[in-house]
Amino acid sequence: MPRRLAAALAILVLAPAAAAGQDTRWELRFLGQLAGLVDLHIDTRSDKVTAETSAGPIGLRFGADGALRRVEAPGRPAPPVGILPQSRCVTGAADIRLACLTGPTRRYDHGVLGDAIEAETVSVHRIDSGWSHYSRGDDAVFEDLAPRLSDLDGDGRDEVVVVKAAAGLGASLAVLGLEGDRLRLLAESDPIGRSYRWLNPVGAGDFDGDGRVELAVVRTPHIGGILMIYRPDGPRLVLDGRLPGFSNHRMGSTVLGMAAIADFDEDGHVDILLPRQDRSRLAAVSYAGGTFREIVAVDLGAEIETSMALVDIENDGRADVIFGLADGRLVALMR
């Protein structure tokens, strides 16, 4: 084991819980201090959490007793030729095995994700082992680092959710899907309407409880970020609700997953947990019935630094949320 990686692991220790937030059912539990923590990712098939550190990836897993242990980090799928630098391919469980961003280009030099290189193409490896690709063929790019796979229409097939951007228009949310071996655009939101204005997806879920899946994003997370809910309507993603005061991204960072979706208030509808504008506070928000309602607010004491991962730490059937803070703490938000 590399010496730096061993040093990082040596200071990952458990500590007693500490209460935080406005609701006494919630607590912010300190899990340990992890040196060089950059980001967190979870493999939903194995429930293994990978901590990306400056010394390399570390696998983390909670045992039946709730104790955090180091395990082997899950293997990563081989990326295709021409993958976007700093991007990450994602694995699917339906008709798409792998989704990646390819075709690096500098024609849209926003740099919101740490460099001025974006992707020209979305590439997917189909379940039949063939590759399919989608490019706009104009000046548009995909200003993103990891496609998101979700069955949005309940047909048992994967849709690809990705951020598209173009000069003069800024960012929009795009949904792609396979028709045979062809990857095509299924739906798209209206663009923000100005160059170098960006949005960061939160995820998909039936947020209002109408039985259909919606998409949540934070529009302009660096400039008065607005939580926005979109519903698919044929070839369009139609704005259904908006709530200001959030930020799920730090300018120039490659960390895009500062949000979690789960039924946090146990009312049968999924909710959204994400940072407030200063990223040192979290809010869990319900959109049940098509109306926003804050469930709980939690003061972190430092800015959130990593993506969030949902893990049932105590095996009680409740999704706990783990993430890293800018001061190096690895913490869990628990109920």
mmCIF file of C-alpha atoms in Angstrom:
data_model
loop_
_atom_site.group_PDB
_atom_site.id
_atom_site.type_symbol
_atom_site.label_atom_id
_atom_site.label_comp_id
_atom_site.label_asym_id
_atom_site.label_seq_id
_atom_site.Cartn_x
_atom_site.Cartn_y
_atom_site.Cartn_z
ATOM 1 C CA MET A 1 0.000 0.000 0.000
ATOM 2 C CA PRO A 2 1.356 3.468 -0.880
ATOM 3 C CA ARG A 3 2.621 5.350 2.175
ATOM 4 C CA ARG A 4 0.373 8.388 1.578
ATOM 5 C CA LEU A 5 -2.698 6.164 1.252
ATOM 6 C CA ALA A 6 -1.840 4.342 4.474
ATOM 7 C CA ALA A 7 -1.450 7.679 6.257
ATOM 8 C CA ALA A 8 -4.883 8.760 5.060
ATOM 9 C CA LEU A 9 -6.449 5.546 6.357
ATOM 10 C CA ALA A 10 -4.685 5.766 9.690
ATOM 11 C CA ILE A 11 -6.661 8.812 10.757
ATOM 12 C CA LEU A 12 -10.069 7.498 9.698
ATOM 13 C CA VAL A 13 -11.598 6.793 13.122
ATOM 14 C CA LEU A 14 -15.093 6.656 14.568
ATOM 15 C CA ALA A 15 -16.222 9.203 17.133
ATOM 16 C CA PRO A 16 -19.344 9.776 19.261
ATOM 17 C CA ALA A 17 -22.377 11.372 17.660
ATOM 18 C CA ALA A 18 -23.021 15.085 17.939
ATOM 19 C CA ALA A 19 -26.481 16.616 17.552
ATOM 20 C CA ALA A 20 -27.097 19.283 14.943
ATOM 21 C CA GLY A 21 -29.951 20.869 13.023
ATOM 22 C CA GLN A 22 -33.361 22.140 13.994
ATOM 23 C CA ASP A 23 -35.109 18.756 14.309
ATOM 24 C CA THR A 24 -34.004 16.558 17.212
ATOM 25 C CA ARG A 25 -34.669 13.440 15.093
ATOM 26 C CA TRP A 26 -31.691 14.404 12.961
ATOM 27 C CA GLU A 27 -28.042 14.313 13.971
ATOM 28 C CA LEU A 28 -24.752 15.077 12.284
ATOM 29 C CA ARG A 29 -22.412 12.219 13.203
ATOM 30 C CA PHE A 30 -18.638 12.618 12.918
ATOM 31 C CA LEU A 31 -17.145 9.552 11.212
ATOM 32 C CA GLY A 32 -13.504 10.581 11.046
ATOM 33 C CA GLN A 33 -10.880 12.818 9.529
ATOM 34 C CA LEU A 34 -9.822 11.701 6.053
ATOM 35 C CA ALA A 35 -6.678 13.319 4.627
ATOM 36 C CA GLY A 36 -6.863 14.677 1.097
ATOM 37 C CA LEU A 37 -10.570 13.892 0.656
ATOM 38 C CA VAL A 38 -11.740 15.012 -2.798
ATOM 39 C CA ASP A 39 -15.067 13.295 -3.460
ATOM 40 C CA LEU A 40 -17.341 10.347 -2.631
ATOM 41 C CA HIS A 41 -19.067 7.919 -4.986
ATOM 42 C CA ILE A 42 -21.315 4.943 -4.252
ATOM 43 C CA ASP A 43 -21.748 1.754 -6.260
ATOM 44 C CA THR A 44 -25.473 1.118 -5.805
ATOM 45 C CA ARG A 45 -25.087 -2.554 -6.754
ATOM 46 C CA SER A 46 -22.649 -3.329 -3.935
ATOM 47 C CA ASP A 47 -23.329 -0.423 -1.520
ATOM 48 C CA LYS A 48 -19.586 0.227 -1.507
ATOM 49 C CA VAL A 49 -18.585 3.851 -1.073
ATOM 50 C CA THR A 50 -15.384 5.023 -2.737
ATOM 51 C CA ALA A 51 -13.614 7.984 -1.163
ATOM 52 C CA GLU A 52 -11.527 9.730 -3.794
ATOM 53 C CA THR A 53 -8.461 11.159 -2.068
ATOM 54 C CA SER A 54 -5.313 12.895 -3.240
ATOM 55 C CA ALA A 55 -3.482 9.623 -2.480
ATOM 56 C CA GLY A 56 -5.896 7.425 -4.445
ATOM 57 C CA PRO A 57 -9.312 5.754 -4.040
ATOM 58 C CA ILE A 58 -10.318 4.190 -0.700
ATOM 59 C CA GLY A 59 -13.234 1.767 -0.415
ATOM 60 C CA LEU A 60 -15.510 2.287 2.604
ATOM 61 C CA ARG A 61 -18.336 0.116 3.878
ATOM 62 C CA PHE A 62 -20.529 0.016 6.974
ATOM 63 C CA GLY A 63 -20.840 -3.354 8.677
ATOM 64 C CA ALA A 64 -23.906 -4.810 10.375
ATOM 65 C CA ASP A 65 -22.774 -3.147 13.612
ATOM 66 C CA GLY A 66 -22.650 0.264 11.941
ATOM 67 C CA ALA A 67 -18.852 0.415 12.073
ATOM 68 C CA LEU A 68 -17.022 1.946 9.135
ATOM 69 C CA ARG A 69 -14.417 -0.314 7.551
ATOM 70 C CA ARG A 70 -11.994 -0.100 4.667
ATOM 71 C CA VAL A 71 -12.670 -2.466 1.787
ATOM 72 C CA GLU A 72 -11.266 -2.807 -1.678
ATOM 73 C CA ALA A 73 -12.420 0.057 -3.881
ATOM 74 C CA PRO A 74 -14.779 -1.141 -6.646
ATOM 75 C CA GLY A 75 -13.134 -1.534 -10.028
ATOM 76 C CA ARG A 76 -13.793 1.088 -12.664
ATOM 77 C CA PRO A 77 -15.045 0.252 -16.156
ATOM 78 C CA ALA A 78 -12.563 0.784 -18.965
ATOM 79 C CA PRO A 79 -13.304 4.186 -20.548
ATOM 80 C CA PRO A 80 -13.672 4.534 -24.317
ATOM 81 C CA VAL A 81 -11.112 6.225 -26.527
ATOM 82 C CA GLY A 82 -11.517 10.012 -26.509
ATOM 83 C CA ILE A 83 -13.150 10.315 -23.092
ATOM 84 C CA LEU A 84 -13.491 13.837 -21.686
ATOM 85 C CA PRO A 85 -10.665 14.606 -19.212
ATOM 86 C CA GLN A 86 -11.745 14.508 -15.547
ATOM 87 C CA SER A 87 -15.065 12.915 -16.508
ATOM 88 C CA ARG A 88 -16.461 9.657 -15.157
ATOM 89 C CA CYS A 89 -18.371 6.932 -17.010
ATOM 90 C CA VAL A 90 -21.461 5.586 -15.248
ATOM 91 C CA THR A 91 -22.835 2.042 -15.343
ATOM 92 C CA GLY A 92 -26.431 1.133 -16.050
ATOM 93 C CA ALA A 93 -28.635 -1.850 -15.264
ATOM 94 C CA ALA A 94 -31.051 -1.862 -18.220
ATOM 95 C CA ASP A 95 -30.331 -1.378 -21.944
ATOM 96 C CA ILE A 96 -27.226 0.776 -21.360
ATOM 97 C CA ARG A 97 -24.144 -0.829 -19.817
ATOM 98 C CA LEU A 98 -22.017 2.331 -19.736
ATOM 99 C CA ALA A 99 -22.505 6.041 -20.481
ATOM 100 C CA CYS A 100 -19.586 8.424 -21.068
ATOM 101 C CA LEU A 101 -18.762 11.901 -22.331
ATOM 102 C CA THR A 102 -16.350 11.918 -25.275
ATOM 103 C CA GLY A 103 -14.895 14.189 -27.936
ATOM 104 C CA PRO A 104 -13.075 16.892 -25.935
ATOM 105 C CA THR A 105 -13.394 20.393 -27.392
ATOM 106 C CA ARG A 106 -12.408 23.928 -26.379
ATOM 107 C CA ARG A 107 -15.064 25.744 -28.374
ATOM 108 C CA TYR A 108 -17.075 26.683 -25.255
ATOM 109 C CA ASP A 109 -14.498 27.950 -22.770
ATOM 110 C CA HIS A 110 -16.626 28.549 -19.689
ATOM 111 C CA GLY A 111 -14.369 26.648 -17.294
ATOM 112 C CA VAL A 112 -17.054 26.141 -14.623
ATOM 113 C CA LEU A 113 -15.829 22.560 -14.093
ATOM 114 C CA GLY A 114 -12.165 23.372 -13.669
ATOM 115 C CA ASP A 115 -10.959 23.687 -17.258
ATOM 116 C CA ALA A 116 -12.101 25.035 -20.625
ATOM 117 C CA ILE A 117 -12.628 21.584 -22.153
ATOM 118 C CA GLU A 118 -16.116 20.193 -22.699
ATOM 119 C CA ALA A 119 -17.540 17.190 -24.553
ATOM 120 C CA GLU A 120 -18.911 17.110 -28.089
ATOM 121 C CA THR A 121 -20.509 13.678 -27.747
ATOM 122 C CA VAL A 122 -22.449 11.417 -25.405
ATOM 123 C CA SER A 123 -21.392 7.787 -25.950
ATOM 124 C CA VAL A 124 -23.225 4.753 -24.572
ATOM 125 C CA HIS A 125 -22.260 1.083 -24.573
ATOM 126 C CA ARG A 126 -25.452 -0.863 -25.237
ATOM 127 C CA ILE A 127 -26.467 -4.100 -23.536
ATOM 128 C CA ASP A 128 -25.856 -5.859 -26.901
ATOM 129 C CA SER A 129 -22.205 -4.725 -26.631
ATOM 130 C CA GLY A 130 -22.347 -2.087 -29.376
ATOM 131 C CA TRP A 131 -21.609 1.624 -28.990
ATOM 132 C CA SER A 132 -24.008 4.460 -29.875
ATOM 133 C CA HIS A 133 -23.125 8.153 -29.985
ATOM 134 C CA TYR A 134 -24.985 11.454 -29.963
ATOM 135 C CA SER A 135 -23.554 14.819 -31.060
ATOM 136 C CA ARG A 136 -25.430 18.002 -31.756
ATOM 137 C CA GLY A 137 -23.530 18.788 -34.933
ATOM 138 C CA ASP A 138 -23.589 22.530 -34.157
ATOM 139 C CA ASP A 139 -21.694 24.686 -31.653
ATOM 140 C CA ALA A 140 -23.341 23.034 -28.637
ATOM 141 C CA VAL A 141 -21.330 21.023 -26.098
ATOM 142 C CA PHE A 142 -22.099 18.855 -23.095
ATOM 143 C CA GLU A 143 -20.946 20.900 -20.102
ATOM 144 C CA ASP A 144 -20.891 18.017 -17.680
ATOM 145 C CA LEU A 145 -18.603 15.359 -16.199
ATOM 146 C CA ALA A 146 -20.844 12.321 -15.699
ATOM 147 C CA PRO A 147 -24.075 11.394 -17.496
ATOM 148 C CA ARG A 148 -26.938 10.267 -15.262
ATOM 149 C CA LEU A 149 -28.942 7.125 -16.045
ATOM 150 C CA SER A 150 -32.564 6.851 -14.972
ATOM 151 C CA ASP A 151 -35.751 5.210 -16.252
ATOM 152 C CA LEU A 152 -37.848 8.358 -16.511
ATOM 153 C CA ASP A 153 -40.907 6.917 -18.292
ATOM 154 C CA GLY A 154 -41.172 3.528 -16.580
ATOM 155 C CA ASP A 155 -40.532 1.458 -19.716
ATOM 156 C CA GLY A 156 -37.657 -0.483 -18.159
ATOM 157 C CA ARG A 157 -35.030 1.253 -20.308
ATOM 158 C CA ASP A 158 -32.377 3.801 -19.369
ATOM 159 C CA GLU A 159 -32.578 7.441 -20.275
ATOM 160 C CA VAL A 160 -29.448 9.596 -20.192
ATOM 161 C CA VAL A 161 -29.678 12.980 -18.451
ATOM 162 C CA VAL A 162 -26.916 15.452 -19.292
ATOM 163 C CA VAL A 163 -26.193 19.201 -19.294
ATOM 164 C CA LYS A 164 -25.967 20.823 -22.738
ATOM 165 C CA ALA A 165 -24.614 24.332 -23.342
ATOM 166 C CA ALA A 166 -24.090 26.679 -26.285
ATOM 167 C CA ALA A 167 -22.818 30.215 -26.924
ATOM 168 C CA GLY A 168 -25.548 32.807 -26.491
ATOM 169 C CA LEU A 169 -27.886 30.293 -24.858
ATOM 170 C CA GLY A 170 -26.078 28.920 -21.819
ATOM 171 C CA ALA A 171 -27.044 25.603 -20.294
ATOM 172 C CA SER A 172 -30.130 23.439 -20.663
ATOM 173 C CA LEU A 173 -31.074 19.982 -19.439
ATOM 174 C CA ALA A 174 -31.202 17.253 -22.092
ATOM 175 C CA VAL A 175 -32.616 13.712 -22.005
ATOM 176 C CA LEU A 176 -31.329 11.103 -24.470
ATOM 177 C CA GLY A 177 -32.476 7.553 -25.123
ATOM 178 C CA LEU A 178 -31.879 4.579 -27.382
ATOM 179 C CA GLU A 179 -34.080 3.707 -30.345
ATOM 180 C CA GLY A 180 -32.609 0.457 -31.572
ATOM 181 C CA ASP A 181 -28.909 1.199 -31.895
ATOM 182 C CA ARG A 182 -29.470 4.943 -32.316
ATOM 183 C CA LEU A 183 -29.024 7.388 -29.432
ATOM 184 C CA ARG A 184 -31.301 10.379 -29.913
ATOM 185 C CA LEU A 185 -32.556 13.478 -28.091
ATOM 186 C CA LEU A 186 -35.874 12.762 -26.356
ATOM 187 C CA ALA A 187 -36.536 15.995 -24.450
ATOM 188 C CA GLU A 188 -34.857 19.249 -23.504
ATOM 189 C CA SER A 189 -35.527 22.212 -21.211
ATOM 190 C CA ASP A 190 -35.423 25.820 -22.331
ATOM 191 C CA PRO A 191 -31.861 27.165 -22.109
ATOM 192 C CA ILE A 192 -30.997 29.744 -19.474
ATOM 193 C CA GLY A 193 -30.610 32.278 -22.284
ATOM 194 C CA ARG A 194 -27.136 33.684 -21.754
ATOM 195 C CA SER A 195 -23.604 32.410 -22.420
ATOM 196 C CA TYR A 196 -21.682 31.006 -19.450
ATOM 197 C CA ARG A 197 -24.776 30.436 -17.349
ATOM 198 C CA TRP A 198 -24.895 26.864 -16.060
ATOM 199 C CA LEU A 199 -27.081 24.436 -14.144
ATOM 200 C CA ASN A 200 -26.214 21.354 -12.074
ATOM 201 C CA PRO A 201 -28.659 18.416 -11.986
ATOM 202 C CA VAL A 202 -29.854 17.103 -8.625
ATOM 203 C CA GLY A 203 -31.550 13.925 -9.848
ATOM 204 C CA ALA A 204 -34.831 12.268 -10.760
ATOM 205 C CA GLY A 205 -37.837 11.211 -8.703
ATOM 206 C CA ASP A 206 -41.586 11.493 -8.287
ATOM 207 C CA PHE A 207 -41.259 14.606 -6.157
ATOM 208 C CA ASP A 208 -44.879 15.793 -6.297
ATOM 209 C CA GLY A 209 -46.462 12.364 -5.843
ATOM 210 C CA ASP A 210 -48.418 12.266 -9.120
ATOM 211 C CA GLY A 211 -46.946 8.907 -10.164
ATOM 212 C CA ARG A 212 -44.633 10.395 -12.806
ATOM 213 C CA VAL A 213 -40.914 11.094 -12.565
ATOM 214 C CA GLU A 214 -39.648 14.686 -12.534
ATOM 215 C CA LEU A 215 -36.131 16.086 -12.814
ATOM 216 C CA ALA A 216 -34.569 18.507 -10.323
ATOM 217 C CA VAL A 217 -31.681 20.889 -11.025
ATOM 218 C CA VAL A 218 -30.057 23.899 -9.420
ATOM 219 C CA ARG A 219 -29.910 26.716 -11.954
ATOM 220 C CA THR A 220 -26.929 29.106 -11.672
ATOM 221 C CA PRO A 221 -25.641 27.562 -8.402
ATOM 222 C CA HIS A 222 -22.940 30.258 -8.151
ATOM 223 C CA ILE A 223 -25.350 33.171 -8.689
ATOM 224 C CA GLY A 224 -28.367 32.969 -6.372
ATOM 225 C CA GLY A 225 -28.970 29.295 -7.169
ATOM 226 C CA ILE A 226 -32.561 28.235 -7.813
ATOM 227 C CA LEU A 227 -33.893 24.722 -7.218
ATOM 228 C CA MET A 228 -36.049 23.933 -10.268
ATOM 229 C CA ILE A 229 -38.376 20.981 -10.906
ATOM 230 C CA TYR A 230 -39.005 19.920 -14.522
ATOM 231 C CA ARG A 231 -41.609 17.476 -15.796
ATOM 232 C CA PRO A 232 -41.265 15.686 -19.149
ATOM 233 C CA ASP A 233 -43.916 16.740 -21.678
ATOM 234 C CA GLY A 234 -43.222 15.140 -25.047
ATOM 235 C CA PRO A 235 -40.032 16.683 -26.479
ATOM 236 C CA ARG A 236 -39.911 19.350 -23.766
ATOM 237 C CA LEU A 237 -38.935 19.506 -20.126
ATOM 238 C CA VAL A 238 -41.437 21.947 -18.672
ATOM 239 C CA LEU A 239 -40.686 23.998 -15.552
ATOM 240 C CA ASP A 240 -43.058 22.964 -12.759
ATOM 241 C CA GLY A 241 -41.638 24.661 -9.636
ATOM 242 C CA ARG A 242 -38.779 26.843 -8.444
ATOM 243 C CA LEU A 243 -37.293 27.759 -5.066
ATOM 244 C CA PRO A 244 -34.271 30.120 -4.653
ATOM 245 C CA GLY A 245 -31.365 29.974 -2.214
ATOM 246 C CA PHE A 246 -29.341 26.839 -3.040
ATOM 247 C CA SER A 247 -25.921 25.864 -4.383
ATOM 248 C CA ASN A 248 -24.870 22.279 -5.187
ATOM 249 C CA HIS A 249 -21.518 23.194 -6.772
ATOM 250 C CA ARG A 250 -18.385 25.206 -6.068
ATOM 251 C CA MET A 251 -17.027 27.216 -9.016
ATOM 252 C CA GLY A 252 -14.213 25.300 -10.728
ATOM 253 C CA SER A 253 -14.845 22.054 -8.854
ATOM 254 C CA THR A 254 -15.311 18.634 -10.480
ATOM 255 C CA VAL A 255 -17.676 17.578 -7.654
ATOM 256 C CA LEU A 256 -21.237 17.541 -9.008
ATOM 257 C CA GLY A 257 -23.160 15.341 -6.543
ATOM 258 C CA MET A 258 -23.823 17.673 -3.611
ATOM 259 C CA ALA A 259 -27.425 16.487 -3.226
ATOM 260 C CA ALA A 260 -29.392 13.411 -2.178
ATOM 261 C CA ILE A 261 -32.891 12.145 -2.954
ATOM 262 C CA ALA A 262 -34.806 10.014 -0.430
ATOM 263 C CA ASP A 263 -38.032 10.028 1.603
ATOM 264 C CA PHE A 264 -36.568 12.016 4.482
ATOM 265 C CA ASP A 265 -39.868 12.842 6.231
ATOM 266 C CA GLU A 266 -41.297 9.332 5.670
ATOM 267 C CA ASP A 267 -44.517 10.548 4.044
ATOM 268 C CA GLY A 268 -44.235 8.188 1.066
ATOM 269 C CA HIS A 269 -42.765 10.801 -1.305
ATOM 270 C CA VAL A 270 -39.107 11.363 -2.113
ATOM 271 C CA ASP A 271 -37.531 14.641 -0.990
ATOM 272 C CA ILE A 272 -34.388 16.595 -1.871
ATOM 273 C CA LEU A 273 -31.456 17.305 0.447
ATOM 274 C CA LEU A 274 -29.022 19.950 -0.800
ATOM 275 C CA PRO A 275 -26.824 22.820 0.392
ATOM 276 C CA ARG A 276 -27.989 26.360 0.920
ATOM 277 C CA GLN A 277 -26.218 29.119 -1.008
ATOM 278 C CA ASP A 278 -23.244 29.328 1.392
ATOM 279 C CA ARG A 279 -22.845 25.490 1.320
ATOM 280 C CA SER A 280 -22.281 25.427 5.098
ATOM 281 C CA ARG A 281 -25.944 24.627 5.722
ATOM 282 C CA LEU A 282 -28.178 21.880 4.333
ATOM 283 C CA ALA A 283 -31.921 21.877 3.795
ATOM 284 C CA ALA A 284 -34.206 18.914 3.144
ATOM 285 C CA VAL A 285 -37.060 20.053 0.916
ATOM 286 C CA SER A 286 -40.352 18.341 0.079
ATOM 287 C CA TYR A 287 -42.288 19.016 -3.148
ATOM 288 C CA ALA A 288 -45.225 16.741 -2.296
ATOM 289 C CA GLY A 289 -48.448 17.990 -3.885
ATOM 290 C CA GLY A 290 -46.493 20.431 -6.044
ATOM 291 C CA THR A 291 -45.671 22.789 -3.151
ATOM 292 C CA PHE A 292 -42.226 23.309 -1.624
ATOM 293 C CA ARG A 293 -41.861 22.739 2.107
ATOM 294 C CA GLU A 294 -38.668 22.737 4.158
ATOM 295 C CA ILE A 295 -38.420 19.602 6.291
ATOM 296 C CA VAL A 296 -35.273 20.396 8.246
ATOM 297 C CA ALA A 297 -32.240 22.692 8.163
ATOM 298 C CA VAL A 298 -28.810 21.611 9.409
ATOM 299 C CA ASP A 299 -25.773 23.780 10.190
ATOM 300 C CA LEU A 300 -22.588 21.933 9.154
ATOM 301 C CA GLY A 301 -19.992 24.223 10.717
ATOM 302 C CA ALA A 302 -17.957 24.088 7.463
ATOM 303 C CA GLU A 303 -18.659 24.020 3.735
ATOM 304 C CA ILE A 304 -19.626 20.736 2.147
ATOM 305 C CA GLU A 305 -16.812 19.536 -0.116
ATOM 306 C CA THR A 306 -17.909 16.222 -1.670
ATOM 307 C CA SER A 307 -20.821 14.473 -3.268
ATOM 308 C CA MET A 308 -23.393 12.842 -0.984
ATOM 309 C CA ALA A 309 -23.828 9.068 -0.702
ATOM 310 C CA LEU A 310 -26.939 7.329 0.652
ATOM 311 C CA VAL A 311 -26.100 4.460 3.017
ATOM 312 C CA ASP A 312 -28.240 2.705 5.639
ATOM 313 C CA ILE A 313 -25.569 2.854 8.346
ATOM 314 C CA GLU A 314 -27.580 1.365 11.216
ATOM 315 C CA ASN A 315 -29.581 -1.130 9.110
ATOM 316 C CA ASP A 316 -32.851 0.416 10.270
ATOM 317 C CA GLY A 317 -34.375 0.853 6.810
ATOM 318 C CA ARG A 318 -33.584 4.569 6.727
ATOM 319 C CA ALA A 319 -31.243 6.191 4.240
ATOM 320 C CA ASP A 320 -28.415 8.034 5.991
ATOM 321 C CA VAL A 321 -26.343 10.566 4.061
ATOM 322 C CA ILE A 322 -22.548 10.647 4.221
ATOM 323 C CA PHE A 323 -20.315 13.380 2.793
ATOM 324 C CA GLY A 324 -17.079 15.246 3.411
ATOM 325 C CA LEU A 325 -16.532 18.794 4.610
ATOM 326 C CA ALA A 326 -13.903 21.354 3.636
ATOM 327 C CA ASP A 327 -12.144 20.919 7.001
ATOM 328 C CA GLY A 328 -11.499 17.222 6.226
ATOM 329 C CA ARG A 329 -14.272 15.740 8.352
ATOM 330 C CA LEU A 330 -16.223 12.778 7.014
ATOM 331 C CA VAL A 331 -19.734 12.987 8.476
ATOM 332 C CA ALA A 332 -23.129 11.306 8.289
ATOM 333 C CA LEU A 333 -26.523 12.994 8.521
ATOM 334 C CA MET A 334 -28.761 10.536 10.334
ATOM 335 C CA ARG A 335 -32.314 10.330 11.636
#
